[in-house]
PDB file of C-alpha atoms and ligand atoms in Angstrom:
ATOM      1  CA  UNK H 295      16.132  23.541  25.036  1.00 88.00           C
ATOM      2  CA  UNK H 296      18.866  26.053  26.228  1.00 98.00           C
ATOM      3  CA  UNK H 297      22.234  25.475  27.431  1.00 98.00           C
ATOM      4  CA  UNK H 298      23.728  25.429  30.013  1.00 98.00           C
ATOM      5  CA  UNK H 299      27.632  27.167  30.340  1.00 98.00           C
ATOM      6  CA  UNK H 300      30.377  26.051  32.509  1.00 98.00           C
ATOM      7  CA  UNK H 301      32.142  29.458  32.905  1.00 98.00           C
ATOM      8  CA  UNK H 302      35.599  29.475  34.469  1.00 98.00           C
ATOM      9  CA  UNK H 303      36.334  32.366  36.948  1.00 98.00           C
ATOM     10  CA  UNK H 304      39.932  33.416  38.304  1.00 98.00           C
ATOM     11  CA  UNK H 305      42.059  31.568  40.881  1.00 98.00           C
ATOM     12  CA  UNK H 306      43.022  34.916  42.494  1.00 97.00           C
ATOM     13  CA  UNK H 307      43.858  37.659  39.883  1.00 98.00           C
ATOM     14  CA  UNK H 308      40.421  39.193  38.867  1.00 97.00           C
ATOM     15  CA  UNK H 309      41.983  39.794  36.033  1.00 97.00           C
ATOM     16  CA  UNK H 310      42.011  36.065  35.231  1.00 98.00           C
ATOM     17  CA  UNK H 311      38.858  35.667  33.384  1.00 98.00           C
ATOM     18  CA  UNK H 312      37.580  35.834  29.797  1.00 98.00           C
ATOM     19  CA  UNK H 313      35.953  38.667  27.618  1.00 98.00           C
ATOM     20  CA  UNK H 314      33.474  35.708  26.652  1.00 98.00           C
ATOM     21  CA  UNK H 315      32.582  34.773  30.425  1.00 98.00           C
ATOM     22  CA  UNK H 316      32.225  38.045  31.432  1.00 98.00           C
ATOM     23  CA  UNK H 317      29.522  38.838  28.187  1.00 98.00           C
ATOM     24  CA  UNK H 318      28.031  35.516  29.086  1.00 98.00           C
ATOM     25  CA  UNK H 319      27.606  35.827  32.995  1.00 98.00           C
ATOM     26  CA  UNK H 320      25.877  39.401  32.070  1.00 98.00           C
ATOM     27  CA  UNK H 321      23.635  37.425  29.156  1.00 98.00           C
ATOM     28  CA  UNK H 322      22.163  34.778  30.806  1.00 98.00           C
ATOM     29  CA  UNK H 323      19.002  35.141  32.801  1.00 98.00           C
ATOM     30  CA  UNK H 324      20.608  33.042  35.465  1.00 98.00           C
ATOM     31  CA  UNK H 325      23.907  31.802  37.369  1.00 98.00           C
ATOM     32  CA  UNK H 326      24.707  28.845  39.945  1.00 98.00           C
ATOM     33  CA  UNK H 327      27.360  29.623  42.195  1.00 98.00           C
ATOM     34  CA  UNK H 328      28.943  27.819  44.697  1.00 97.00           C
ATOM     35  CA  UNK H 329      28.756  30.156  47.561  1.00 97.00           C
ATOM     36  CA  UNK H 330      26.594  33.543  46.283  1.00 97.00           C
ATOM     37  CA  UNK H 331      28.091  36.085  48.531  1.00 97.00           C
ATOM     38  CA  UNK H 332      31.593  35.126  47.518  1.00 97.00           C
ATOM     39  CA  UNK H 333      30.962  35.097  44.087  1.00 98.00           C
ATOM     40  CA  UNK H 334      29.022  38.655  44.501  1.00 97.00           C
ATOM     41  CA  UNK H 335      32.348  40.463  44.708  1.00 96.00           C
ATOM     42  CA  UNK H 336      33.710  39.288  41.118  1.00 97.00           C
ATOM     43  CA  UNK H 337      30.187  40.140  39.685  1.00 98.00           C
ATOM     44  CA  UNK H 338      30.271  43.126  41.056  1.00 98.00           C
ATOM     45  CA  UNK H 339      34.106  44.147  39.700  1.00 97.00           C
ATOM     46  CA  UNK H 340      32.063  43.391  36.676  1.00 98.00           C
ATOM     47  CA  UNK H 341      29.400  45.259  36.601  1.00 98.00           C
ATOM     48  CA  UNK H 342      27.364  41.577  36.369  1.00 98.00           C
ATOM     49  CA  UNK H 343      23.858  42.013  37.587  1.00 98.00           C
ATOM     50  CA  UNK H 344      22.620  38.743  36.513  1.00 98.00           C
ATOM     51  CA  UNK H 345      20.112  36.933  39.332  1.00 98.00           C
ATOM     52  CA  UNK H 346      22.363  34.616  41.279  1.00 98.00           C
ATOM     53  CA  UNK H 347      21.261  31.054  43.126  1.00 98.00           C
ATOM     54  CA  UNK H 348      23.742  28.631  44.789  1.00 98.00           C
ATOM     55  CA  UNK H 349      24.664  25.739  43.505  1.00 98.00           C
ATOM     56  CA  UNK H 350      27.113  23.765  45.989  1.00 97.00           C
ATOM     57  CA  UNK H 351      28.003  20.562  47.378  1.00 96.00           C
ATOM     58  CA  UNK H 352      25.073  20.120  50.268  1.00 96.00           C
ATOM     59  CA  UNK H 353      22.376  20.935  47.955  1.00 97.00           C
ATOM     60  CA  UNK H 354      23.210  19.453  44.106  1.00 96.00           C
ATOM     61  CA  UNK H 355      21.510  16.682  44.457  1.00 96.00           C
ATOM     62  CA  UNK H 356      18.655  18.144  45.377  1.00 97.00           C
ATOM     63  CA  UNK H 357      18.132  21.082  43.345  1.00 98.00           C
ATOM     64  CA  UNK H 358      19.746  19.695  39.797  1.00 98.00           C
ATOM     65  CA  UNK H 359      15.915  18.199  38.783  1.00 98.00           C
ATOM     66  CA  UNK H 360      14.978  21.928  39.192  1.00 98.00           C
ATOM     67  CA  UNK H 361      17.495  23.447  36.928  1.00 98.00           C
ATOM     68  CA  UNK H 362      17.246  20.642  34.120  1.00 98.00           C
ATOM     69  CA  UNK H 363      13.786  21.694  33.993  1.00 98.00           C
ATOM     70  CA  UNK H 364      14.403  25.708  33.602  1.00 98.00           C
ATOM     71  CA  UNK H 365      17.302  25.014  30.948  1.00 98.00           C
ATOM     72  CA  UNK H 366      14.380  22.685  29.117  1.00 98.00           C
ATOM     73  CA  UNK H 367      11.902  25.506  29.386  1.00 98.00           C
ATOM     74  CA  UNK H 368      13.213  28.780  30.672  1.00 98.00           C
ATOM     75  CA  UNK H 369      16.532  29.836  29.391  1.00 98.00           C
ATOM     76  CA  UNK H 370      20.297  29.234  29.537  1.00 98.00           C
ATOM     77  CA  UNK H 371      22.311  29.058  32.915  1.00 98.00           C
ATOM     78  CA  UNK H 372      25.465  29.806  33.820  1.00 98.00           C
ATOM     79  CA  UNK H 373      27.189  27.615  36.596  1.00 98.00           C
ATOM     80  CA  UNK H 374      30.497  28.782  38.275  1.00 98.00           C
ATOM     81  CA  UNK H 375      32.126  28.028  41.556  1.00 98.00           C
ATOM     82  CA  UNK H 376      34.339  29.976  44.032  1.00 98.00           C
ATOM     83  CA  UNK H 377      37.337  30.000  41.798  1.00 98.00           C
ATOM     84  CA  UNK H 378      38.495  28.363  38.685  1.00 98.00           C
ATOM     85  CA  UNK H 379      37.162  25.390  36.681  1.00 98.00           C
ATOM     86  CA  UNK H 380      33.679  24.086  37.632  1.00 98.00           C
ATOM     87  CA  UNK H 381      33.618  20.173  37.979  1.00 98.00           C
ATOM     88  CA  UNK H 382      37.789  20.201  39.129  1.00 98.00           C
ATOM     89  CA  UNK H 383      37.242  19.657  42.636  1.00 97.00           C
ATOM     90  CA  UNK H 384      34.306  21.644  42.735  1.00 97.00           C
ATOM     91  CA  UNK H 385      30.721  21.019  41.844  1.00 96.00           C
ATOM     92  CA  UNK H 386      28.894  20.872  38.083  1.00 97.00           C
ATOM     93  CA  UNK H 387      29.322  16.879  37.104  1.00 97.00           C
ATOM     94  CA  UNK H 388      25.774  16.033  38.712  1.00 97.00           C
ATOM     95  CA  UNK H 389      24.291  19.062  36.545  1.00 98.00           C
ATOM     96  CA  UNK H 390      26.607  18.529  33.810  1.00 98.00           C
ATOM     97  CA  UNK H 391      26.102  14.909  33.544  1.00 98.00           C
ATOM     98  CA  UNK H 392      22.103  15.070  34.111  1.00 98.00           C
ATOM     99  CA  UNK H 393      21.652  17.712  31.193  1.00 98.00           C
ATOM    100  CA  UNK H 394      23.784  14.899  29.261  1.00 98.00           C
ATOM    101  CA  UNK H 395      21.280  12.662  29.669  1.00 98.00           C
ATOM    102  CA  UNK H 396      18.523  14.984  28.937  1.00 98.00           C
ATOM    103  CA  UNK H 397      20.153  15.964  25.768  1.00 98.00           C
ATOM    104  CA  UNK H 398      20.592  19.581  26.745  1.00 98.00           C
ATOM    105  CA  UNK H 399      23.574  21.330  25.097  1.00 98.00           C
ATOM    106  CA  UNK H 400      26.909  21.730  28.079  1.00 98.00           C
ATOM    107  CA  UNK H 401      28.970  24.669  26.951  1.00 98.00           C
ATOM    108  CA  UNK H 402      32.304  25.598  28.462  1.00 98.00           C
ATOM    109  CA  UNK H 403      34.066  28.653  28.922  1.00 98.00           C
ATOM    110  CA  UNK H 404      37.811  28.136  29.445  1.00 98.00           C
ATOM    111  CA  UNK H 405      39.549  30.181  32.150  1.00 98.00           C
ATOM    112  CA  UNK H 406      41.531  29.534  35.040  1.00 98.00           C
ATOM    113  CA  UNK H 407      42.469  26.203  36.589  1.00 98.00           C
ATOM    114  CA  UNK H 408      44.728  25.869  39.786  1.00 98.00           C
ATOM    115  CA  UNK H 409      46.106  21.928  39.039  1.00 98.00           C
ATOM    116  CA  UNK H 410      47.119  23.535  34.947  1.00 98.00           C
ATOM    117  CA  UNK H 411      48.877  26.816  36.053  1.00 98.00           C
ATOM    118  CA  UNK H 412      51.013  24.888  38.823  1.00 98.00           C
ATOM    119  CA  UNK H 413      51.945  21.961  36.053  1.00 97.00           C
ATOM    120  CA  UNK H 414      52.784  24.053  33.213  1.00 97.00           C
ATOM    121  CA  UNK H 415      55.436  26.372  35.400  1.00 96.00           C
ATOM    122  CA  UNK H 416      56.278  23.116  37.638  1.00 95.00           C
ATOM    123  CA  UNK H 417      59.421  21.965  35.355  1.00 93.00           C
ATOM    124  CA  UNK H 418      57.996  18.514  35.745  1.00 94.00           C
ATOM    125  CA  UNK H 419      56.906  16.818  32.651  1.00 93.00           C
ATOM    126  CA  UNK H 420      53.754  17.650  31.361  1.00 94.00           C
ATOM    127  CA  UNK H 421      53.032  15.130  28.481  1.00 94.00           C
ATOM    128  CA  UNK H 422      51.408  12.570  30.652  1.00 94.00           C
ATOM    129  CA  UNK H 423      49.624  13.567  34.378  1.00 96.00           C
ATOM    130  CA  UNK H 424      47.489  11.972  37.291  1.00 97.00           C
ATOM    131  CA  UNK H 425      44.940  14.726  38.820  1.00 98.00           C
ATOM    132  CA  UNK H 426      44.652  13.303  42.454  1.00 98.00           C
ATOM    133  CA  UNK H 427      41.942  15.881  43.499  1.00 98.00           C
ATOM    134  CA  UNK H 428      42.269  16.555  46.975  1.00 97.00           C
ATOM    135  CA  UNK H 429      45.166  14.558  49.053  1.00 95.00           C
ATOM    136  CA  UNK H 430      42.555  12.883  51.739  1.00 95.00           C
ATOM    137  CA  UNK H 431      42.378  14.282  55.040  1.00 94.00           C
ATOM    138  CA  UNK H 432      43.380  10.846  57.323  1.00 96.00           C
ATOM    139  CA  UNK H 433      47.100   9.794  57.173  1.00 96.00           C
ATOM    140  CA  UNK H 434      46.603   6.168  56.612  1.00 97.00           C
ATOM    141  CA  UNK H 435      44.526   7.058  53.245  1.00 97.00           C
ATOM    142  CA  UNK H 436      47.255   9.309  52.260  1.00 97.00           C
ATOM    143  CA  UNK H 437      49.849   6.681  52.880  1.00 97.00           C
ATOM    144  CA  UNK H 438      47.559   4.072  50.830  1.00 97.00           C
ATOM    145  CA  UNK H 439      46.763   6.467  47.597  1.00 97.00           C
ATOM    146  CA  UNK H 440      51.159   7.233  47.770  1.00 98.00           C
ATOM    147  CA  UNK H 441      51.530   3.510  47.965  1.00 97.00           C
ATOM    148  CA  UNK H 442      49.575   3.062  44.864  1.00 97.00           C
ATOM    149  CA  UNK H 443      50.964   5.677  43.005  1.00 97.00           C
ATOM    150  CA  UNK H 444      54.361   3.898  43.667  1.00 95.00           C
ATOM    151  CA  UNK H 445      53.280   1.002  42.231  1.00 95.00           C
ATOM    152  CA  UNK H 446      50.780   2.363  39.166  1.00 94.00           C
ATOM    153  CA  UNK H 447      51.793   5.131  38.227  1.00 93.00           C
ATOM    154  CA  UNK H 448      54.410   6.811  35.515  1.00 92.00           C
ATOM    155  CA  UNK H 449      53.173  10.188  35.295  1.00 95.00           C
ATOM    156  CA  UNK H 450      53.495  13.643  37.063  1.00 96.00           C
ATOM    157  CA  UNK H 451      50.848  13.367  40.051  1.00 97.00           C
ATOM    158  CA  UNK H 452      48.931  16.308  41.297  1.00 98.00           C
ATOM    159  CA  UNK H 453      47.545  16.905  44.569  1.00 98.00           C
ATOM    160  CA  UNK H 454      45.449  19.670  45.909  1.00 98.00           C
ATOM    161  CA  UNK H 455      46.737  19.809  49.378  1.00 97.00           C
ATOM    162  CA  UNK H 456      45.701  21.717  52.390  1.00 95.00           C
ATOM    163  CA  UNK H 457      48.088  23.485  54.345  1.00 97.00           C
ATOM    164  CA  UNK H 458      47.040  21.882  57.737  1.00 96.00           C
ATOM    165  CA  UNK H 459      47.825  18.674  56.611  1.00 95.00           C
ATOM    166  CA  UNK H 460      51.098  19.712  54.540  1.00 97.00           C
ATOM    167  CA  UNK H 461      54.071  18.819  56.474  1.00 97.00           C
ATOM    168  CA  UNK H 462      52.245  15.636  57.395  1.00 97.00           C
ATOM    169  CA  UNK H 463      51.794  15.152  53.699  1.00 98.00           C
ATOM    170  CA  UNK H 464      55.541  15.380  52.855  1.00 98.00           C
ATOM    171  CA  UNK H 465      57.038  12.835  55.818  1.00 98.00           C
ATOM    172  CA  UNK H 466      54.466  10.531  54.180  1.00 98.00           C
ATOM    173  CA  UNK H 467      55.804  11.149  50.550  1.00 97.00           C
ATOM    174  CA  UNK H 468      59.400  10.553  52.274  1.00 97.00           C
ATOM    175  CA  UNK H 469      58.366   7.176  53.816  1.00 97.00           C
ATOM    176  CA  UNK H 470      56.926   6.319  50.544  1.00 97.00           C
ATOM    177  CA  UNK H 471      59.024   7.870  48.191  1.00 95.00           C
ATOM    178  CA  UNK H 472      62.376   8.672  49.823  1.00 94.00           C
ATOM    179  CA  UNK H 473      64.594  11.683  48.250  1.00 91.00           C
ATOM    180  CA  UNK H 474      62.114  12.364  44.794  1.00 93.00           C
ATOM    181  CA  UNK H 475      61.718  15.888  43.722  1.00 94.00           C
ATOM    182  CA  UNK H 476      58.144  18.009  45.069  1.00 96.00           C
ATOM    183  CA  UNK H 477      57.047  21.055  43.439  1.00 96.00           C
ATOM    184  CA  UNK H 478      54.737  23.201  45.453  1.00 97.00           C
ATOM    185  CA  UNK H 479      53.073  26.040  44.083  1.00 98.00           C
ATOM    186  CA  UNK H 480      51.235  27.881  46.292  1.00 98.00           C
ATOM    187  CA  UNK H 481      48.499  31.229  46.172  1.00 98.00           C
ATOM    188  CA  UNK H 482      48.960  30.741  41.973  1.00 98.00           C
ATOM    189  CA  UNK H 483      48.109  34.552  40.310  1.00 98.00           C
ATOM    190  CA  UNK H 484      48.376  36.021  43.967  1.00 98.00           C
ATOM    191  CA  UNK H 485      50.705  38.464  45.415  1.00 97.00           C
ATOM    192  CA  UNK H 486      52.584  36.042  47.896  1.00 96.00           C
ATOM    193  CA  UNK H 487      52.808  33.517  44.646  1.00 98.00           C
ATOM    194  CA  UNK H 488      55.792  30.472  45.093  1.00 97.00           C
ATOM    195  CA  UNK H 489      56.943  27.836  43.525  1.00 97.00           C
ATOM    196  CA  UNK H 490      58.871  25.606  45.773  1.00 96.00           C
ATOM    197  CA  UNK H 491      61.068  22.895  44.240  1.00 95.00           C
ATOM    198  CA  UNK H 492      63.073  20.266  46.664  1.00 94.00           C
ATOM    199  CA  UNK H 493      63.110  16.922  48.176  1.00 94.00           C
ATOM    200  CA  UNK H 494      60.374  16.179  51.367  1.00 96.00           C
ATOM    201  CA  UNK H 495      63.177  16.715  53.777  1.00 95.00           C
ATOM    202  CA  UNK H 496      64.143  19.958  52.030  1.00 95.00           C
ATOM    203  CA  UNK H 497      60.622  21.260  52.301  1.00 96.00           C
ATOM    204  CA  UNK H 498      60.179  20.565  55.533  1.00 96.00           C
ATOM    205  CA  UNK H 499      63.161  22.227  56.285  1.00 96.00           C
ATOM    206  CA  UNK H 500      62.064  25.288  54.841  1.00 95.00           C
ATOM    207  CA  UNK H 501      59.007  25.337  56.894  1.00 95.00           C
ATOM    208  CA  UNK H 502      61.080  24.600  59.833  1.00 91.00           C
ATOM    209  CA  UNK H 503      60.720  28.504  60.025  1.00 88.00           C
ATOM    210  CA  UNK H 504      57.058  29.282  59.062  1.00 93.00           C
ATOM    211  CA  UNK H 505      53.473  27.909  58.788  1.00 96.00           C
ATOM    212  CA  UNK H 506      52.726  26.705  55.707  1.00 97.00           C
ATOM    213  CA  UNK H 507      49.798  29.062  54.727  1.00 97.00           C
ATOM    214  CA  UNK H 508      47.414  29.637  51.742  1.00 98.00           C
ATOM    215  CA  UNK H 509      46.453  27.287  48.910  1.00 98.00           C
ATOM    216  CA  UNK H 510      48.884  24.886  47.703  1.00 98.00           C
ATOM    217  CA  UNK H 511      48.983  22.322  44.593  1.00 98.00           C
ATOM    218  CA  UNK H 512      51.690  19.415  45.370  1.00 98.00           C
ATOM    219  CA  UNK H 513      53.076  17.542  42.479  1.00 97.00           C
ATOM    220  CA  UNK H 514      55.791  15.522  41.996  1.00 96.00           C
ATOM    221  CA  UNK H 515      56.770  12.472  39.314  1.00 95.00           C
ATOM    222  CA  UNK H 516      57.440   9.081  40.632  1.00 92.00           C
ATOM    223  CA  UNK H 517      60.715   8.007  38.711  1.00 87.00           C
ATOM    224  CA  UNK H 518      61.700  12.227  40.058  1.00 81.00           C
ATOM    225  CA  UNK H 519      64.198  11.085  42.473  1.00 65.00           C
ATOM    226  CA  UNK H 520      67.054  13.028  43.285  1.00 57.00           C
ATOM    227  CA  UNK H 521      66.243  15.281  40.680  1.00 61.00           C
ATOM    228  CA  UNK H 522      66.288  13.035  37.919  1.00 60.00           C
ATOM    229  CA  UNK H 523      63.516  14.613  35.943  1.00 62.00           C
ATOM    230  CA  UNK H 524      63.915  17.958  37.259  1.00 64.00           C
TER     231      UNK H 524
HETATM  232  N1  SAM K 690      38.052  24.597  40.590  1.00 60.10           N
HETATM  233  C1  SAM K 690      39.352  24.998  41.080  1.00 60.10           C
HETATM  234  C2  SAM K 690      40.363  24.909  39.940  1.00 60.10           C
HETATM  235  O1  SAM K 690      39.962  25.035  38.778  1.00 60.10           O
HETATM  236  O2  SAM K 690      41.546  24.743  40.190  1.00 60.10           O
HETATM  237  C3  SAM K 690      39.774  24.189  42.296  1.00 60.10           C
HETATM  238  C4  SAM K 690      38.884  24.392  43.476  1.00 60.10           C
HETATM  239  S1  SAM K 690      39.311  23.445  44.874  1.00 60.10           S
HETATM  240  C5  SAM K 690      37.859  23.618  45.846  1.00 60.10           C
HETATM  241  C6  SAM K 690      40.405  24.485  45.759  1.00 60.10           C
HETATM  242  C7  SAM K 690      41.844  23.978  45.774  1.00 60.10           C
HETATM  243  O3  SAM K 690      42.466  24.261  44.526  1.00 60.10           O
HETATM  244  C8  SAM K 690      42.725  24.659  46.821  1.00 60.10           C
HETATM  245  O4  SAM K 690      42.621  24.028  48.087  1.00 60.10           O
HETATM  246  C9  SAM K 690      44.112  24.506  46.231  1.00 60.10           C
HETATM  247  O5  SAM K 690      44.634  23.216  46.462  1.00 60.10           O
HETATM  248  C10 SAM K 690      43.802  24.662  44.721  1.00 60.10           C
HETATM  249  N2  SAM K 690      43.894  26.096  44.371  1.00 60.10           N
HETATM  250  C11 SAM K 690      42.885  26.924  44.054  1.00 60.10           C
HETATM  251  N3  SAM K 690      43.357  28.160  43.795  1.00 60.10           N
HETATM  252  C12 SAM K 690      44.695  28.102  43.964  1.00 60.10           C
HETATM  253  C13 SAM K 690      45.750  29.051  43.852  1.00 60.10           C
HETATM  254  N4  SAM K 690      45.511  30.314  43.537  1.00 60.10           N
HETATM  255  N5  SAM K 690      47.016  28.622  44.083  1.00 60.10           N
HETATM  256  C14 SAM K 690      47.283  27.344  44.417  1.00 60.10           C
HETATM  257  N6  SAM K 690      46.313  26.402  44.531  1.00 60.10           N
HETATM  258  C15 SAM K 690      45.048  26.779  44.318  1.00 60.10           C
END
C-alpha cells in the first residue's frame, strides 16, 4: 500500500507553497491535477518533472477505481488542483474518501487556502465559522441559503462568490440582512489584493464606478450589523 498526498499549491503568489510539497511533487512517481496545462506552469517554476494526469470534476468518478488500484500496487500519488487546498471547493473527497475505505494511508500537505487567508485578515471573528462553498449561481437559491443563515446560524459565514453574480449577491444580503457588515477580499496574495469592509449598500456604491473583477471570498457575521462586531 502507498499513500496518497493531498498537496496544497498557492492561491496566486508562487511563492505560496511548502519546501515539503515541492520535495514531494518531485518524489512521487505520479500527480493528479485538476487541469494539467495549468498546473504545468507551477511545476515548471519548480523544476518538477514528475508525470502528470488530470484529475477533475467530469472525470473523478470515473477514473478514482484506477488510481486506488496504482496507490495499492504501484506507488504513492500526489493530487493537487488549480490553486490551494484540494477537497475546498475543488476535487479529492471521492479519491480521498475511496482510499479511506480501502485502508490506504491520505497524507496532507498544508499550504494555501483562499476561505483561511480572507478570515484570518477579515476582522470578523474567527473562533466559530460556516464555509458556504460557492454562493449558488440562481438568485432564488441565494436568497433561500441567506434566509437560512438568518435563522441558523451564529457564526462568521463564508462564501466563495463570483464576480458576475456579486452585486446581485449583495442587494440579496441587503433584503435579507439589512445594514450588517461584508468583508470582501478579493485576488488574496496577488498584486491588485483588497480587502473591502462596509455595509451591502456601501459596496455597491463602491462598484457604482467599476466592475467587480477577479476572485472574491464574501464573508460577513449575522449578529454584524451596523458594525457591531467589526
Ligand atoms: N481550493 C481553493 C482554496 O483552497 O481556497 C479554492 C478553489 S475554488 C475552485 C476557487 C474560488 O476560491 C474562487 O472563485 C474564489 O472565490 C476563491 N479564491 C481562490 N483563490 C483566491 C484568491 N487568490 N483570492 C480570493 N479568492 C480566491
Amino acid at each position: 500500500m502507498h499513500t496518497l498526498y493531498i498537496v496544497a499549491t498557492p492561491i496566486g503568489n508562487l511563492e505560496d507553497i511548502t519546501f515539503r510539497a515541492i520535495r514531494t511533487l518531485k518524489e512521487v512517481p505520479l500527480i493528479l491535477a485538476e487541469d494539467t496545462r495549468h498546473s504545468r506552469l507551477l511545476l515548471d517554476h519548480y523544476g518538477i518533472k514528475t508525470p502528470m494526469e488530470a484529475y477533475h470534476d467530469f472525470n473523478k468518478e470515473k477514473v478514482t477505481p484506477k488510481y486506488v488500484d496504482y496507490l495499492k500496487t504501484s506507488g504513492d500519488i500526489a493530487l493537487i488542483s488549480d490553486a490551494g487546498t484540494p477537497g475546498i471547493a475543488d476535487p479529492a473527497f471521492n479519491l480521498v474518501r475511496e482510499c479511506v475505505r480501502e485502508g490506504i494511508t491520505v497524507c496532507p500537505v498544508p499550504g494555501a487556502c483562499a476561505m483561511i487567508n480572507a478570515l484570518i485578515a477579515s476582522g470578523l471573528p474567527t473562533d466559530r465559522f460556516r464555509f458556504e462553498n460557492f454562493s449558488p449561481k440562481k438568485s432564488a437559491q441565494r436568497l433561500r441559503v441567506l434566509e437560512d443563515l438568518k435563522t441558523n446560524a451564529d457564526s462568521t459565514v463564508i462564501f466563495y462568490a463570483s464576480p458576475h453574480n456579486l452585486l446581485k449577491f449583495l442587494e440579496e444580503i441587503k433584503t435579507v440582512f439589512g445594514d450588517i457588515t461584508i468583508v470582501l477580499a478579493r485576488e488574496l496574495t496577488k498584486k491588485f489584493e483588497e480587502h473591502l469592509r462596509g455595509t451591502p449598500e456601501q459596496l455597491l456604491e463602491h462598484y457604482k464606478e467599476r466592475t467587480p473583477k477577479g476572485e472574491f471570498v464574501l464573508m460577513f457575521h449575522p449578529q454584524g450589523k451596523g458594525g457591531m462586531i467589526l
